Amino acid sequence: MTKKNNASQKISFWERNRQSDGYLLKQKATSVSVSILRAILLFGMCFLILQPILMKISVSFMEEQDLYNTMVISIPEHFTTYNYELSASFMDYGKSLANTFGISLSVAILQIFVCTLVGYGFARFEFPFKKLWFACVILVIVIPPQTISTSLHLHFKYFDIMGIGKLLTGKTLNLRSSILPYYMMSAGCMGLKNGLYIFMIRQFFRNIPKELEEAAYVDGCGTLKTFLRIMLPDAKPILTSCFLFAFVWQWTDGFYSKMFLGNVRLLSTQLAVIADRMDAWVVNTLKIPGGASVGYTNCIVSTGTLMVIVPLLILYLFAQKGFVESLSSSGIKM
Amino acid sequence: MKKYDGLMRRKAISGYLFISPFIIGFIAFMISPMIRSLYMSFCNVDVQPGGITNYWIGLENYVRAFTIDTEFNRMLTEELSRMMINSVAIMVFSFFVALILNQKFKGRALVRAVFFLPVILSSGVILGVETNNALLASVQSMVEETTNTASITDALKTILVTSGVGVRAFDVVFDIVDGIYDVVIASGIQIIIFLSGLQTISSSMYEAAKIDGCTTWESLWKITFPMISSLFLVNWIYTIVDFCMRSDNQILDKISEQMIGHINYGFASALSWIYFLVVIVIIGISSFIISKGVYYYD
């Protein structure tokens, strides 16, 4: 039997093709052409995504004269790291980086902690008005935060809990320029895209079989202990994924940062004004009345953007699985 | 209503304890600001160092937005049409890419990683810095004019438009093709969601269909499409919401300019409420239509 099998494998491809009336060749040709087409298509699209980043990298190492030299396209003729020094000084890079890192990390931890509690509550408990409250979560996802930005702005500018502050000190607190309001909002699940995290975490906890919980209950675990000892260890992948999202989106967020953290030097807010700083620097320090040239401003903005995203790129290189895998395995369904 | 007593009651209480942060946050930072901003949109808000005073002026802010303000109508229609066209393009594109990425080939993990990269790198201010910079945009258009780049789409466009069939439709398509970068960088999450749906379809279904003589094209429409149709709804809503919060949105710029630059809180609130209501209506109608076509397997 085995001998016969071996013998049949030794028949050449063309022989087998002849036996199948050309079907085999047709199949082979289709699959090869499909994979070539696919490779071209995917290469093109990957290039489309990566090209701006590559372009920024090459531009960031160029001197100003290289920018106007039509012979120089992607490899700089005069290699320099001066652009990085300039961008770093415009953005106050060291301090902004530390601030951004601290705030992103603490906000992400706080948000995911609270969202886990809420998501677990929605997934594993029955209580009156549950549907109504969950509809509110959906509402939070759908409402653009900009709608309420006007009144939040004033709310924190003249902050007062039921007039207690006014009664004691005679004036309201101005919390708009401090970090506190944003932490308060994060603790109340109203930070950046928090509705989405609640939704994802709830979706995960819902898929854990009820028997597990009941077994824990029989063995003497209370509600809190079940949550901490049984459920949380299981939820590690989805929590990492949500945490990474919270961290990264907070890092690049402009809206909440501009609104609540205006006084804190953050990379995202510094990046938004880098072009103006550049202009001011050229006028005041270099004494060139016209301001910075457009090309060079472009170059500095690219360098600045690169400096903001480099930490994220490194994070993504190491935690790529954490971002993608758990999201696709949790199965978002409605 | 169900009776909650004994164990049920205790569970209900702990459930409320678990979601209490959300309830508190929702009331304090969502409901009350919303009511206040709705009230403010009917008022002329006067900001003094000591506090704020609201003067009731009725619908004046809304009337001003639609009739007196010169750019709001134009911005609103522009943004909404951009949103609709781009969202459709994003849906088609991400479905297509998810189908490709679901096949087996070498380097799949790498390609997936690249496609997911924009979720991280093109969020928030970074997108805004790239597209909002008026200076750069003007330079780019100048460069294009002077170098007279003959792009393929332009050449195709001349051929097709001169032949005179459906000029408007072609314009829309060419806009999408020219803005393909916008579409690609906005579809990272959608691709992942579609992929997760594709992976839940059992391969035995395709095998059965193949034995019955289905071609790949037929099984795409008869199996794949219905099985992940519920994800179209999720993705559609996500895409629209995502689009509303992008930092290169003209309307949001105008709102924050009115608020911070002109200290005109009443008018800014009215603008944001108009925008919000329009978006909600669009989401509601379109998801109602899509949900009619959703097929539930179980």
XYZ file of C-alpha atoms in Angstrom:
632
model
C 0.000 0.000 0.000
C 2.685 2.474 1.007
C 4.753 1.493 -1.966
C 1.930 2.267 -4.298
C 1.434 5.673 -2.684
C 5.086 6.484 -3.150
C 4.872 5.480 -6.735
C 1.878 7.703 -7.402
C 3.684 10.666 -5.859
C 6.528 10.260 -8.267
C 4.361 10.947 -11.275
C 5.383 14.338 -12.600
C 3.187 17.390 -12.375
C 2.581 17.405 -16.130
C 1.595 13.758 -16.086
C -0.972 14.401 -13.369
C -2.132 17.481 -15.225
C -2.732 15.407 -18.347
C -4.682 12.884 -16.295
C -6.960 15.603 -14.956
C -7.601 17.129 -18.381
C -5.744 20.369 -17.602
C -7.718 21.076 -14.449
C -4.611 20.965 -12.269
C -2.740 23.502 -14.372
C -5.704 25.825 -14.369
C -5.942 25.595 -10.570
C -2.237 26.222 -10.137
C -2.262 29.193 -12.503
C -5.236 30.756 -10.712
C -3.715 30.422 -7.279
C -0.344 31.822 -8.401
C -1.889 34.798 -10.168
C -4.162 35.498 -7.205
C -1.248 35.524 -4.811
C 0.811 37.790 -7.081
C -2.076 40.224 -7.408
C -2.629 40.134 -3.681
C 1.028 40.779 -2.988
C 1.072 43.816 -5.290
C -2.112 45.190 -3.787
C -1.001 44.707 -0.198
C 2.440 46.120 -0.895
C 0.852 49.210 -2.395
C -1.455 49.766 0.533
C 1.246 49.152 3.127
C 3.431 51.627 1.306
C 0.602 54.130 1.345
C 0.390 53.845 5.116
C 4.119 53.857 5.790
C 5.182 56.459 3.231
C 4.331 59.553 5.342
C 6.337 58.165 8.247
C 9.324 57.317 6.069
C 9.113 60.726 4.428
C 9.101 62.416 7.820
C 12.137 60.459 8.905
C 14.116 61.425 5.834
C 13.057 65.071 5.967
C 13.906 65.344 9.649
C 17.580 64.714 8.938
C 17.872 67.314 6.176
C 19.364 70.767 6.336
C 17.293 73.627 5.017
C 19.125 73.805 1.697
C 18.375 70.145 1.026
C 14.671 70.863 1.148
C 14.875 73.151 -1.879
C 17.357 71.036 -3.763
C 15.426 69.152 -6.420
C 18.176 66.546 -6.642
C 17.576 65.508 -3.041
C 14.496 63.375 -2.674
C 14.782 61.049 0.247
C 18.434 60.724 1.261
C 19.748 63.991 2.747
C 22.880 65.453 1.240
C 23.811 67.386 4.367
C 23.059 65.098 7.245
C 22.106 66.915 10.436
C 20.388 66.349 13.757
C 19.906 70.053 14.349
C 16.185 69.776 13.505
C 15.736 67.479 16.459
C 17.451 69.916 18.781
C 15.267 72.748 17.501
C 12.015 70.784 17.812
C 13.002 69.590 21.252
C 13.569 73.132 22.438
C 10.304 74.375 20.876
C 8.318 71.627 22.540
C 10.300 71.580 25.777
C 10.617 67.925 24.950
C 12.015 66.385 28.134
C 9.481 67.991 30.408
C 6.541 67.487 28.036
C 7.466 63.865 27.545
C 7.582 63.239 31.274
C 4.271 65.059 31.794
C 2.580 63.262 28.923
C 3.831 59.918 30.104
C 2.725 60.517 33.690
C -0.712 61.796 32.767
C -1.391 59.194 30.078
C -0.351 56.398 32.398
C -2.293 57.571 35.435
C -5.399 58.463 33.427
C -5.335 55.151 31.567
C -4.987 53.156 34.792
C -7.787 55.083 36.465
C -10.106 54.803 33.459
C -9.560 51.103 32.939
C -9.974 50.393 36.653
C -13.345 52.133 36.730
C -14.468 50.793 33.361
C -13.670 47.247 34.468
C -15.887 47.634 37.512
C -18.725 49.061 35.455
C -18.346 46.572 32.628
C -18.376 43.710 35.103
C -21.456 45.135 36.788
C -23.303 45.284 33.477
C -22.225 41.815 32.420
C -22.817 39.680 35.504
C -25.603 41.212 37.578
C -29.334 41.571 37.203
C -30.804 44.754 38.583
C -33.732 47.014 37.883
C -33.334 49.578 35.051
C -30.281 47.723 33.715
C -31.387 48.255 30.105
C -31.886 51.957 30.697
C -28.414 52.399 32.152
C -26.868 50.426 29.358
C -28.637 52.641 26.861
C -26.892 55.504 28.650
C -23.530 53.817 27.987
C -24.386 53.666 24.288
C -25.390 57.319 24.485
C -21.991 58.180 25.953
C -20.303 56.442 23.023
C -22.423 58.276 20.497
C -22.498 61.822 21.907
C -19.516 63.806 20.711
C -17.897 65.336 23.791
C -17.793 68.613 21.926
C -21.532 68.992 22.420
C -21.148 69.479 26.118
C -17.775 71.148 25.955
C -19.206 74.657 26.309
C -20.924 74.024 29.581
C -18.188 71.788 30.974
C -15.829 74.624 30.281
C -17.871 76.967 32.446
C -18.728 74.250 34.939
C -15.107 73.834 35.903
C -14.267 77.483 35.585
C -16.745 78.281 38.344
C -16.593 74.970 40.136
C -18.738 74.521 43.197
C -20.415 71.488 44.692
C -23.902 72.698 45.571
C -22.658 76.092 46.645
C -20.606 74.859 49.593
C -17.450 76.620 48.483
C -19.228 79.902 48.012
C -20.729 79.649 51.467
C -17.360 79.099 53.135
C -14.935 81.234 51.185
C -17.180 83.585 49.302
C -15.932 82.622 45.869
C -16.010 79.720 43.472
C -13.028 77.585 42.560
C -11.440 77.913 39.163
C -10.486 74.352 38.303
C -10.121 74.891 34.599
C -6.387 75.137 34.590
C -5.740 72.195 36.885
C -5.603 68.484 36.167
C -8.184 67.627 38.813
C -11.330 67.920 36.641
C -10.013 65.457 34.149
C -9.235 62.926 36.856
C -12.721 63.446 38.235
C -14.236 62.828 34.830
C -12.110 59.749 34.333
C -13.232 58.390 37.691
C -16.799 58.865 36.480
C -16.219 57.008 33.195
C -16.603 60.191 31.156
C -13.081 60.419 29.785
C -11.935 59.891 26.236
C -13.872 57.014 24.609
C -14.675 55.435 27.972
C -18.068 54.227 26.779
C -16.259 52.097 24.237
C -14.063 50.488 26.901
C -17.088 49.683 29.058
C -18.756 48.120 26.049
C -15.732 45.979 25.181
C -15.112 44.821 28.748
C -18.777 43.982 29.256
C -18.743 41.974 26.050
C -15.835 39.953 27.368
C -17.281 39.244 30.814
C -20.600 38.189 29.300
C -18.942 35.272 27.555
C -17.630 33.692 30.768
C -19.854 30.712 31.658
C -22.209 31.171 34.587
C -21.140 27.812 36.062
C -17.750 29.232 36.921
C -19.342 31.904 39.046
C -21.715 29.439 40.690
C -18.889 27.041 41.490
C -17.000 29.880 43.143
C -20.115 30.770 45.116
C -20.529 27.169 46.314
C -16.901 27.144 47.375
C -17.547 30.181 49.529
C -16.444 33.098 47.409
C -18.339 36.318 47.928
C -19.170 38.723 45.135
C -15.989 40.717 45.521
C -13.778 37.681 45.900
C -15.279 36.060 42.788
C -14.548 39.214 40.878
C -10.968 39.530 42.089
C -9.895 35.900 42.144
C -11.900 34.266 39.348
C -12.888 36.898 36.820
C -10.005 39.365 36.747
C -7.218 36.870 35.964
C -9.264 35.649 32.993
C -9.791 39.139 31.690
C -6.114 40.026 31.380
C -5.967 40.148 27.556
C -8.952 42.427 27.082
C -7.833 44.669 29.927
C -4.337 45.017 28.450
C -5.857 45.842 25.114
C -8.151 48.492 26.580
C -5.322 49.884 28.662
C -3.076 50.222 25.623
C -5.821 52.016 23.722
C -6.516 54.336 26.611
C -2.820 55.115 26.953
C -2.202 55.745 23.272
C -5.336 57.749 22.604
C -4.702 59.858 25.668
C -1.153 60.444 24.441
C -2.307 61.921 21.149
C -5.566 63.461 22.328
C -5.937 67.128 21.577
C -9.487 67.876 22.658
C -9.471 67.035 26.357
C -5.883 68.167 26.709
C -6.661 71.565 25.276
C -9.748 71.918 27.375
C -8.615 70.759 30.798
C -4.877 70.552 30.748
C -4.090 73.846 29.063
C -1.436 74.811 31.612
C 0.356 71.496 31.687
C 2.974 71.060 29.011
C 1.870 68.027 27.030
C 3.296 66.756 23.779
C -0.050 66.926 22.028
C -0.714 70.556 22.893
C 2.906 71.552 22.285
C 2.860 69.955 18.861
C -0.156 71.997 17.868
C 1.707 75.264 18.414
C 5.142 74.239 17.186
C 4.766 76.118 13.894
C 3.944 79.375 15.678
C 6.865 78.939 18.088
C 9.146 78.354 15.141
C 7.950 81.557 13.498
C 8.404 83.567 16.679
C 11.869 82.134 17.187
C 12.974 83.018 13.681
C 11.665 86.566 14.014
C 12.976 87.241 17.522
C 16.226 85.302 17.709
C 17.460 85.121 14.159
C 16.100 88.607 13.387
C 14.659 87.573 10.051
C 11.568 89.760 9.693
C 9.695 87.531 7.250
C 9.435 84.639 9.699
C 10.299 81.045 9.017
C 10.128 79.750 5.478
C 7.282 77.383 4.736
C 9.498 74.523 3.741
C 11.558 74.675 6.889
C 8.461 74.986 9.076
C 7.183 71.864 7.395
C 10.433 70.144 8.212
C 10.299 71.157 11.879
C 6.641 70.099 12.186
C 7.524 66.704 10.698
C 10.383 66.319 13.129
C 8.137 67.269 16.034
C 5.441 64.817 14.960
C 8.051 62.121 14.700
C 9.309 62.857 18.188
C 5.763 62.605 19.550
C 5.021 59.273 17.900
C 8.356 57.544 18.419
C 7.500 56.377 21.961
C 4.201 55.026 20.642
C 5.953 53.243 17.788
C 8.265 51.537 20.257
C 5.297 50.576 22.416
C 3.498 49.198 19.376
C 6.514 47.134 18.334
C 6.542 45.371 21.670
C 2.837 45.207 22.447
C 1.440 44.650 18.970
C -0.220 41.402 19.995
C -1.843 43.108 22.951
C -3.492 45.651 20.682
C -4.841 43.380 18.005
C -5.270 39.838 19.239
C -7.521 40.376 22.221
C -9.682 42.780 20.262
C -10.292 40.261 17.533
C -10.794 37.354 19.914
C -13.290 39.108 22.166
C -15.766 39.220 19.295
C -17.571 42.523 19.260
C -21.183 41.855 18.426
C -24.426 43.608 18.955
C -41.669 44.034 37.129
C -39.637 41.285 38.745
C -39.520 40.921 42.513
C -36.061 41.428 43.907
C -35.608 39.715 47.251
C -33.164 37.430 49.045
C -30.141 36.586 46.942
C -31.569 38.425 43.954
C -31.829 41.565 46.012
C -28.289 41.268 47.246
C -27.044 40.730 43.711
C -29.006 43.712 42.486
C -27.424 45.871 45.170
C -23.913 44.718 44.325
C -24.670 45.277 40.664
C -25.587 48.860 41.415
C -22.438 49.220 43.501
C -20.357 48.067 40.560
C -21.893 50.489 38.102
C -22.190 53.363 40.573
C -19.104 55.203 39.226
C -20.778 55.307 35.852
C -24.076 56.541 37.253
C -22.413 59.307 39.232
C -20.197 60.307 36.332
C -23.063 60.180 33.876
C -25.258 62.447 35.948
C -22.514 64.836 36.992
C -20.514 65.116 33.779
C -22.999 64.238 31.060
C -26.610 64.943 31.963
C -26.120 68.143 33.897
C -23.706 69.706 31.377
C -26.067 68.709 28.584
C -29.022 70.408 30.219
C -26.934 73.450 30.978
C -25.597 73.663 27.474
C -29.097 73.249 26.066
C -30.230 76.096 28.302
C -27.232 78.183 27.339
C -27.999 77.726 23.659
C -31.203 79.706 24.226
C -29.379 82.431 26.102
C -26.942 85.225 25.691
C -24.204 84.205 28.109
C -22.347 87.021 29.777
C -19.093 85.961 31.408
C -17.842 88.180 34.207
C -14.890 87.560 36.526
C -17.280 86.796 39.376
C -19.618 84.462 37.574
C -21.929 84.046 34.618
C -25.302 85.526 33.840
C -27.661 84.104 31.261
C -30.105 86.347 29.431
C -32.935 84.423 27.821
C -33.143 85.280 24.139
C -35.141 82.360 22.800
C -34.250 80.920 19.430
C -32.039 83.802 18.382
C -28.797 81.790 18.447
C -30.287 79.113 16.217
C -31.693 81.654 13.806
C -28.319 83.331 13.692
C -26.557 80.042 12.931
C -28.719 79.328 9.924
C -29.465 82.763 8.513
C -26.893 85.309 9.642
C -23.715 83.285 10.018
C -22.074 83.164 6.616
C -20.144 79.932 6.817
C -22.072 77.574 9.076
C -24.544 76.285 6.475
C -21.790 75.651 3.997
C -19.617 73.916 6.623
C -22.459 71.726 7.813
C -23.388 70.465 4.360
C -19.743 70.014 3.422
C -18.896 68.067 6.549
C -21.991 65.890 6.322
C -21.499 64.991 2.684
C -17.833 64.287 3.359
C -18.881 62.121 6.283
C -21.381 60.084 4.274
C -19.101 59.523 1.284
C -16.076 58.703 3.388
C -17.992 56.393 5.704
C -19.307 54.354 2.792
C -15.821 54.204 1.323
C -14.372 53.139 4.670
C -16.929 50.360 5.039
C -16.284 48.954 1.569
C -12.543 49.288 1.909
C -12.302 47.694 5.340
C -14.559 44.788 4.329
C -12.403 44.193 1.286
C -9.145 44.359 3.234
C -10.509 42.095 5.963
C -11.376 39.522 3.294
C -7.819 39.649 1.975
C -6.193 39.561 5.403
C -8.301 36.562 6.340
C -6.599 34.457 3.667
C -3.439 32.565 4.412
C -0.207 33.925 2.963
C 3.340 34.665 4.020
C 3.906 37.821 6.039
C 0.268 38.101 7.083
C 1.118 39.147 10.623
C 3.341 41.934 9.335
C 0.674 43.259 6.964
C -1.909 43.203 9.735
C 0.439 45.143 11.976
C 0.936 47.778 9.286
C -2.772 48.156 8.664
C -3.398 48.646 12.338
C -0.657 51.242 12.697
C -2.840 54.255 11.739
C -5.116 53.611 14.725
C -2.204 54.554 16.901
C -0.384 57.076 14.812
C -3.177 59.038 13.181
C -5.344 59.771 16.160
C -5.905 63.058 17.892
C -3.663 66.012 17.181
C -1.312 64.248 14.810
C -4.018 64.031 12.171
C -4.872 67.659 12.801
C -1.273 68.795 12.464
C -1.000 67.092 9.120
C -4.190 68.302 7.543
C -4.942 71.549 9.337
C -1.779 73.297 8.388
C -2.999 75.821 5.848
C 0.541 76.823 5.011
C 1.550 73.346 4.030
C -1.586 72.827 2.009
C -0.946 75.967 -0.004
C 2.637 74.924 -0.637
C 1.531 71.504 -1.756
C -0.974 72.853 -4.232
C 1.636 75.299 -5.496
C 4.122 72.510 -6.021
C 1.527 70.486 -7.854
C 0.697 73.377 -10.136
C 4.277 74.295 -10.947
C 5.551 70.802 -11.527
C 2.376 70.061 -13.476
C 2.195 66.507 -12.258
C 0.089 64.417 -14.561
C -1.541 61.978 -12.173
C -3.228 58.876 -13.444
C -6.546 59.836 -11.902
C -6.465 63.188 -13.681
C -5.825 61.562 -17.019
C -8.590 59.020 -16.457
C -10.885 61.778 -15.326
C -10.400 63.762 -18.517
C -11.147 60.710 -20.598
C -14.246 59.733 -18.693
C -15.649 63.207 -18.168
C -15.314 64.188 -21.801
C -17.241 61.090 -22.763
C -20.007 62.739 -20.781
C -21.544 59.960 -18.718
C -22.582 60.659 -15.155
C -20.114 63.425 -14.455
C -21.212 63.915 -10.858
C -20.896 60.263 -9.972
C -17.401 60.190 -11.418
C -16.459 63.242 -9.417
C -17.431 61.480 -6.200
C -15.457 58.387 -7.125
C -12.397 60.419 -8.053
C -12.591 62.331 -4.807
C -12.500 59.044 -2.942
C -9.591 57.774 -5.012
C -7.660 60.977 -4.432
C -8.419 60.815 -0.730
C -7.635 57.124 -0.384
C -5.087 57.913 2.291
C -7.846 59.371 4.489
C -9.894 56.235 3.979
C -7.026 53.877 4.723
C -5.921 55.534 7.925
C -9.477 55.715 9.238
C -10.282 52.044 8.807
C -7.936 50.269 11.224
C -10.489 49.366 13.891
C -13.126 48.460 11.309
C -10.770 45.991 9.635
C -10.101 44.303 12.972
C -13.809 44.060 13.751
C -14.580 42.535 10.350
C -11.657 40.145 10.735
C -12.913 38.962 14.097
C -16.296 38.315 12.493
C -14.789 36.437 9.560
C -12.881 34.176 11.901
C -16.046 33.068 13.681
C -17.576 31.638 10.490
C -16.913 27.916 10.539
C -15.049 26.544 7.543
C -17.439 23.596 7.281
C -20.017 25.968 5.831
C -17.742 26.891 2.954
C -16.882 23.231 2.408
C -20.527 22.259 2.229
C -21.205 25.066 -0.218
C -18.243 24.059 -2.353
C -19.443 20.475 -2.550
C -22.839 21.742 -3.642
C -21.125 23.597 -6.461
C -20.841 27.126 -5.094
C -18.089 29.269 -6.562
C -16.019 31.474 -4.254
C -17.868 34.529 -5.524
C -21.248 32.994 -4.697
C -20.216 31.847 -1.262
C -18.980 35.374 -0.531
C -22.483 36.756 -1.067
C -24.443 33.792 0.254
C -22.350 32.925 3.331
C -19.793 35.562 4.283
C -21.980 38.583 3.755
C -25.025 37.479 5.785
C -22.875 35.994 8.544
C -21.104 39.219 9.335
C -23.928 41.579 8.435
C -24.443 42.511 12.088
C -20.897 43.834 12.140
C -21.785 46.240 9.366
C -24.094 47.977 11.801
C -21.426 48.168 14.516
C -18.829 49.426 12.074
C -21.156 51.946 10.500
C -21.973 53.538 13.843
C -18.341 53.459 14.910
C -17.226 55.067 11.655
C -19.697 57.925 11.890
C -18.950 58.590 15.548
C -15.241 58.470 14.858
C -15.670 60.906 12.018
C -17.545 63.363 14.231
C -14.679 63.526 16.702
C -11.835 63.885 14.258
C -9.667 66.865 14.936
C -9.705 68.090 11.340
C -13.420 68.751 11.518
C -14.300 72.313 10.463
C -17.411 72.589 12.602
C -15.651 71.585 15.805
C -12.961 74.129 15.019
C -15.584 76.785 14.595
C -17.274 75.837 17.858
C -14.098 75.983 19.890
C -13.103 79.220 18.168
C -16.464 80.770 19.119
C -16.062 79.501 22.665
C -12.458 80.323 23.446
C -11.702 83.065 20.939
C -14.944 85.070 20.987
C -16.155 83.983 24.466
C -19.555 83.490 22.879
C -20.771 80.501 24.859
C -24.431 80.765 23.915
C -23.792 80.729 20.186
C -21.195 77.962 20.517
C -23.698 75.802 22.436
C -26.334 76.360 19.790
C -23.902 75.317 17.064
C -22.891 72.178 18.894
C -26.505 71.226 19.549
C -27.404 71.618 15.891
C -24.450 69.478 14.906
C -25.225 66.865 17.537
C -28.900 66.579 16.574
C -28.111 66.278 12.878
C -25.567 63.543 13.544
C -27.925 61.648 15.847
C -30.665 61.778 13.211
C -28.274 60.477 10.567
C -27.061 57.659 12.814
C -30.633 56.770 13.762
C -32.006 56.644 10.214
C -29.034 54.855 8.683
C -28.755 52.245 11.414
C -32.492 51.605 11.170
C -32.085 50.941 7.447
C -29.028 48.737 7.965
C -30.616 46.798 10.817
C -33.435 45.825 8.435
C -30.888 43.964 6.362
C -29.023 42.337 9.230
C -29.291 38.571 9.336
C -29.018 36.815 12.683
C -27.789 33.260 12.467
C -28.890 32.112 15.914
